[in-house]
């Protein structure tokens, strides 16, 4: 199970939200690049970065800072937030990013998803963010009429190899993870599931090892010192694993 430290970005700095609420943001560091490099020095093999401004604007906003930070860290990086076109995808994947995350675009533009998968294959992930079982769109500001189960099944049918699943109600709360959700999604064949939302302790990481997830995104718990990244990697991450 790969541990992916999260760097969520608003106005060019790392922040944390609570349940995706932009009005409940907290600045957690002063530099995206310094934060990325610190996580790399602590042993991270992957970073999870989200352009929250981009998610709201529906196009990349902090891409320059994200690319600079990824290059400085020198480790695998996945990026989401506001990626809506092939140009956006190329911007990141040809600029040094390992994987991009399509969220709203994957649900609303199937042709884009198919084209991206045909060209980039496993470097395309789909983010499925659910509130009370229903998928949210556009930076979690709108609700769809689809369940996370139906969307995940559709993505698997289309050939998506990585799904990043977030329980919005738990995101940024550190009150535990939705193991039932992740166990269910891990039943999909040929799909790696990355869990996100609610991780607050080493016990939560231990619980996730029984679900079958390929990776877990950690944010607030790392910034507040509730999880030691070096220790978590040593205990739960298999060096030969992929994500």
Short mmCIF file of C-alpha atoms in Angstrom, two decimals:
data_model
loop_
_atom_site.label_atom_id
_atom_site.label_comp_id
_atom_site.label_asym_id
_atom_site.label_seq_id
_atom_site.Cartn_x
_atom_site.Cartn_y
_atom_site.Cartn_z
CA UNK A 1 0.00 0.00 0.00
CA UNK A 2 1.57 3.25 -1.17
CA UNK A 3 1.33 6.32 1.08
CA UNK A 4 0.67 9.49 -0.94
CA UNK A 5 1.14 12.78 0.95
CA UNK A 6 -1.36 15.37 -0.23
CA UNK A 7 -0.69 18.95 -1.23
CA UNK A 8 -3.90 20.86 -1.93
CA UNK A 9 -3.38 24.32 -3.38
CA UNK A 10 -5.27 27.61 -3.22
CA UNK A 11 -3.70 30.94 -4.20
CA UNK A 12 -0.35 29.26 -4.73
CA UNK A 13 0.06 27.83 -1.21
CA UNK A 14 -0.71 24.46 0.44
CA UNK A 15 -4.03 24.41 2.31
CA UNK A 16 -6.41 21.91 3.86
CA UNK A 17 -10.18 22.01 3.56
CA UNK A 18 -12.80 20.30 5.69
CA UNK A 19 -15.29 18.21 3.70
CA UNK A 20 -14.36 20.09 0.55
CA UNK A 21 -15.65 23.40 1.90
CA UNK A 22 -13.63 26.26 0.38
CA UNK A 23 -14.74 28.57 3.18
CA UNK A 24 -13.12 26.24 5.75
CA UNK A 25 -9.57 26.38 4.47
CA UNK A 26 -6.42 26.42 6.57
CA UNK A 27 -2.98 27.30 5.27
CA UNK A 28 -0.66 24.45 6.24
CA UNK A 29 2.64 25.59 4.69
CA UNK A 30 4.09 28.57 2.88
CA UNK A 31 5.67 26.83 -0.10
CA UNK A 32 4.40 24.11 -2.43
CA UNK A 33 7.93 23.28 -3.55
CA UNK A 34 9.40 23.10 -0.04
CA UNK A 35 6.52 20.90 1.11
CA UNK A 36 6.96 18.53 -1.83
CA UNK A 37 10.71 18.27 -1.26
CA UNK A 38 10.18 17.62 2.46
CA UNK A 39 7.80 14.76 1.75
CA UNK A 40 10.31 13.30 -0.70
CA UNK A 41 13.08 13.52 1.89
CA UNK A 42 10.82 11.69 4.35
CA UNK A 43 10.66 8.75 1.97
CA UNK A 44 7.54 9.35 -0.10
CA UNK A 45 7.58 7.69 -3.52
CA UNK A 46 4.42 9.48 -4.71
CA UNK A 47 2.81 12.89 -4.18
CA UNK A 48 -0.87 13.73 -4.60
CA UNK A 49 -1.38 17.36 -5.65
CA UNK A 50 -4.68 19.11 -6.28
CA UNK A 51 -5.20 22.52 -7.86
CA UNK A 52 -8.29 23.59 -5.90
CA UNK A 53 -8.41 26.93 -7.71
CA UNK A 54 -8.36 24.98 -10.95
CA UNK A 55 -11.18 22.71 -9.81
CA UNK A 56 -13.38 25.73 -9.19
CA UNK A 57 -12.30 27.60 -12.33
CA UNK A 58 -12.55 24.43 -14.49
CA UNK A 59 -9.06 24.94 -15.91
CA UNK A 60 -5.52 24.71 -14.48
CA UNK A 61 -4.61 27.73 -12.35
CA UNK A 62 -1.53 26.69 -10.32
CA UNK A 63 0.08 24.45 -12.94
CA UNK A 64 3.40 26.29 -13.02
CA UNK A 65 3.95 25.96 -9.29
CA UNK A 66 2.82 22.34 -9.37
CA UNK A 67 5.25 21.42 -12.14
CA UNK A 68 8.12 23.22 -10.38
CA UNK A 69 7.38 21.40 -7.13
CA UNK A 70 7.14 17.99 -8.79
CA UNK A 71 10.44 18.45 -10.57
CA UNK A 72 12.14 19.64 -7.38
CA UNK A 73 10.82 16.68 -5.39
CA UNK A 74 11.99 14.22 -8.03
CA UNK A 75 9.39 11.56 -7.24
CA UNK A 76 6.19 10.34 -8.87
CA UNK A 77 3.43 12.92 -8.75
CA UNK A 78 -0.26 12.74 -9.60
CA UNK A 79 -2.24 15.92 -10.20
CA UNK A 80 -5.93 16.74 -10.26
CA UNK A 81 -8.07 19.86 -10.33
CA UNK A 82 -9.45 21.65 -13.37
CA UNK A 83 -8.14 19.23 -15.98
CA UNK A 84 -10.76 19.40 -18.74
CA UNK A 85 -8.97 19.11 -22.10
CA UNK A 86 -6.25 17.15 -23.87
CA UNK A 87 -4.15 20.31 -23.73
CA UNK A 88 -4.45 20.32 -19.95
CA UNK A 89 -3.47 16.65 -19.83
CA UNK A 90 -0.46 17.20 -22.09
CA UNK A 91 0.59 20.20 -20.03
CA UNK A 92 1.11 17.97 -17.04
CA UNK A 93 2.14 14.62 -18.51
CA UNK A 94 4.66 16.16 -20.88
CA UNK A 95 5.87 18.50 -18.17
CA UNK A 96 7.05 15.82 -15.76
CA UNK A 97 3.90 14.68 -13.95
CA UNK A 98 3.47 10.90 -13.67
CA UNK A 99 -0.33 10.73 -13.68
CA UNK A 100 -3.27 13.09 -14.07
CA UNK A 101 -6.63 12.73 -12.38
CA UNK A 102 -9.79 13.37 -14.33
CA UNK A 103 -12.83 14.01 -12.19
CA UNK A 104 -15.72 15.99 -13.61
CA UNK A 105 -14.29 15.67 -17.13
CA UNK A 106 -14.38 11.88 -16.96
CA UNK A 107 -18.08 11.91 -16.15
CA UNK A 108 -19.16 14.67 -18.50
CA UNK A 109 -16.88 14.03 -21.48
CA UNK A 110 -16.52 10.33 -22.23
CA UNK A 111 -14.80 11.01 -25.55
CA UNK A 112 -12.07 12.97 -23.80
CA UNK A 113 -11.56 10.12 -21.36
CA UNK A 114 -11.36 7.57 -24.17
CA UNK A 115 -8.86 9.71 -26.09
CA UNK A 116 -6.74 10.23 -22.99
CA UNK A 117 -6.74 6.52 -22.17
CA UNK A 118 -5.83 5.63 -25.74
CA UNK A 119 -2.87 7.97 -25.69
CA UNK A 120 -1.63 7.75 -22.11
CA UNK A 121 -3.07 4.52 -20.68
CA UNK A 122 -2.20 3.98 -17.03
CA UNK A 123 -1.11 7.60 -16.63
CA UNK A 124 -4.79 8.56 -16.55
CA UNK A 125 -6.65 8.15 -13.26
CA UNK A 126 -10.24 8.98 -12.46
CA UNK A 127 -11.26 10.66 -9.24
CA UNK A 128 -14.59 9.58 -7.79
CA UNK A 129 -15.62 11.90 -4.99
CA UNK A 130 -18.81 10.92 -3.18
CA UNK A 131 -21.02 12.59 -0.61
CA UNK A 132 -23.58 10.20 0.92
CA UNK A 133 -22.86 7.78 -1.90
CA UNK A 134 -23.55 10.32 -4.68
CA UNK A 135 -20.74 11.58 -6.90
CA UNK A 136 -19.90 15.29 -6.65
CA UNK A 137 -18.61 17.46 -9.49
CA UNK A 138 -16.72 20.70 -10.13
CA UNK A 139 -14.57 20.85 -7.03
CA UNK A 140 -17.30 19.13 -4.97
CA UNK A 141 -19.53 22.17 -5.45
CA UNK A 142 -22.26 20.30 -7.35
CA UNK A 143 -23.92 16.91 -7.02
CA UNK A 144 -24.50 14.48 -9.87
CA UNK A 145 -27.29 11.91 -10.12
CA UNK A 146 -24.90 8.96 -10.10
CA UNK A 147 -23.67 6.68 -7.33
CA UNK A 148 -20.00 6.02 -6.83
CA UNK A 149 -20.60 2.34 -7.56
CA UNK A 150 -22.14 2.97 -10.98
CA UNK A 151 -19.44 5.45 -11.95
CA UNK A 152 -16.65 3.10 -10.84
CA UNK A 153 -18.11 0.21 -12.82
CA UNK A 154 -18.35 2.43 -15.90
CA UNK A 155 -14.76 3.60 -15.52
CA UNK A 156 -13.55 0.01 -15.21
CA UNK A 157 -15.42 -0.93 -18.38
CA UNK A 158 -13.71 1.92 -20.23
CA UNK A 159 -10.28 0.67 -19.17
CA UNK A 160 -9.40 3.04 -16.34
CA UNK A 161 -6.67 1.39 -14.27
CA UNK A 162 -6.59 3.73 -11.27
CA UNK A 163 -9.54 5.13 -9.32
CA UNK A 164 -9.01 7.65 -6.53
CA UNK A 165 -12.04 7.43 -4.27
CA UNK A 166 -12.87 10.08 -1.70
CA UNK A 167 -15.57 10.07 0.94
CA UNK A 168 -16.21 13.81 1.07
CA UNK A 169 -18.00 13.64 4.42
CA UNK A 170 -14.77 12.46 6.02
CA UNK A 171 -12.24 14.51 4.06
CA UNK A 172 -10.15 16.72 6.32
CA UNK A 173 -11.92 15.46 9.45
CA UNK A 174 -9.47 12.73 10.54
CA UNK A 175 -12.43 10.79 11.98
CA UNK A 176 -11.71 7.48 10.32
CA UNK A 177 -11.98 5.97 6.88
CA UNK A 178 -14.91 4.41 5.04
CA UNK A 179 -13.58 0.87 4.84
CA UNK A 180 -16.83 -0.47 3.39
CA UNK A 181 -16.59 1.88 0.41
CA UNK A 182 -13.01 0.93 -0.37
CA UNK A 183 -13.55 -2.79 0.14
CA UNK A 184 -16.45 -2.63 -2.31
CA UNK A 185 -14.48 -0.73 -4.95
CA UNK A 186 -11.55 -3.13 -4.64
CA UNK A 187 -13.80 -5.87 -6.02
CA UNK A 188 -13.47 -4.28 -9.46
CA UNK A 189 -11.15 -6.26 -11.70
CA UNK A 190 -8.00 -4.73 -13.16
CA UNK A 191 -8.43 -1.49 -11.19
CA UNK A 192 -6.15 -0.08 -8.51
CA UNK A 193 -8.07 1.86 -5.86
CA UNK A 194 -6.51 4.72 -3.92
CA UNK A 195 -8.34 5.74 -0.76
CA UNK A 196 -8.81 9.32 0.38
CA UNK A 197 -10.71 11.03 3.17
CA UNK A 198 -10.70 10.66 6.94
CA UNK A 199 -7.26 9.19 7.60
CA UNK A 200 -6.25 10.37 11.05
CA UNK A 201 -4.06 7.72 12.62
CA UNK A 202 -1.86 4.70 12.08
CA UNK A 203 -4.88 2.60 13.06
CA UNK A 204 -6.70 3.94 10.00
CA UNK A 205 -3.80 2.89 7.81
CA UNK A 206 -3.86 -0.54 9.41
CA UNK A 207 -7.58 -0.85 8.69
CA UNK A 208 -7.01 0.01 5.05
CA UNK A 209 -4.55 -2.85 4.62
CA UNK A 210 -7.51 -5.23 4.89
CA UNK A 211 -9.51 -3.56 2.10
CA UNK A 212 -7.16 -4.25 -0.79
CA UNK A 213 -6.44 -0.62 -1.72
CA UNK A 214 -3.27 0.05 -3.69
CA UNK A 215 -2.64 3.36 -1.99
CA UNK A 216 -3.88 5.91 0.52
CA UNK A 217 -3.76 9.70 0.44
CA UNK A 218 -2.80 11.40 3.71
CA UNK A 219 -3.14 15.12 4.28
CA UNK A 220 -4.19 16.77 7.51
CA UNK A 221 -2.89 13.94 9.71
CA UNK A 222 0.60 14.49 8.31
CA UNK A 223 0.51 18.26 8.70
CA UNK A 224 -0.71 17.98 12.29
CA UNK A 225 1.82 15.30 13.21
CA UNK A 226 -0.72 12.57 13.94
CA UNK A 227 0.98 10.31 11.41
CA UNK A 228 4.74 10.18 10.95
CA UNK A 229 5.31 9.71 7.23
CA UNK A 230 8.65 7.94 7.59
CA UNK A 231 7.18 5.47 10.08
CA UNK A 232 4.04 4.91 8.01
CA UNK A 233 6.06 4.15 4.88
CA UNK A 234 8.33 1.77 6.77
CA UNK A 235 5.38 -0.08 8.27
CA UNK A 236 2.87 -0.24 5.43
CA UNK A 237 4.50 0.44 2.10
CA UNK A 238 5.93 -2.41 0.10
CA UNK A 239 8.87 -1.08 -1.83
CA UNK A 240 8.10 -3.33 -4.79
CA UNK A 241 4.50 -2.12 -4.88
CA UNK A 242 2.97 0.07 -7.54
CA UNK A 243 0.22 2.59 -7.30
#
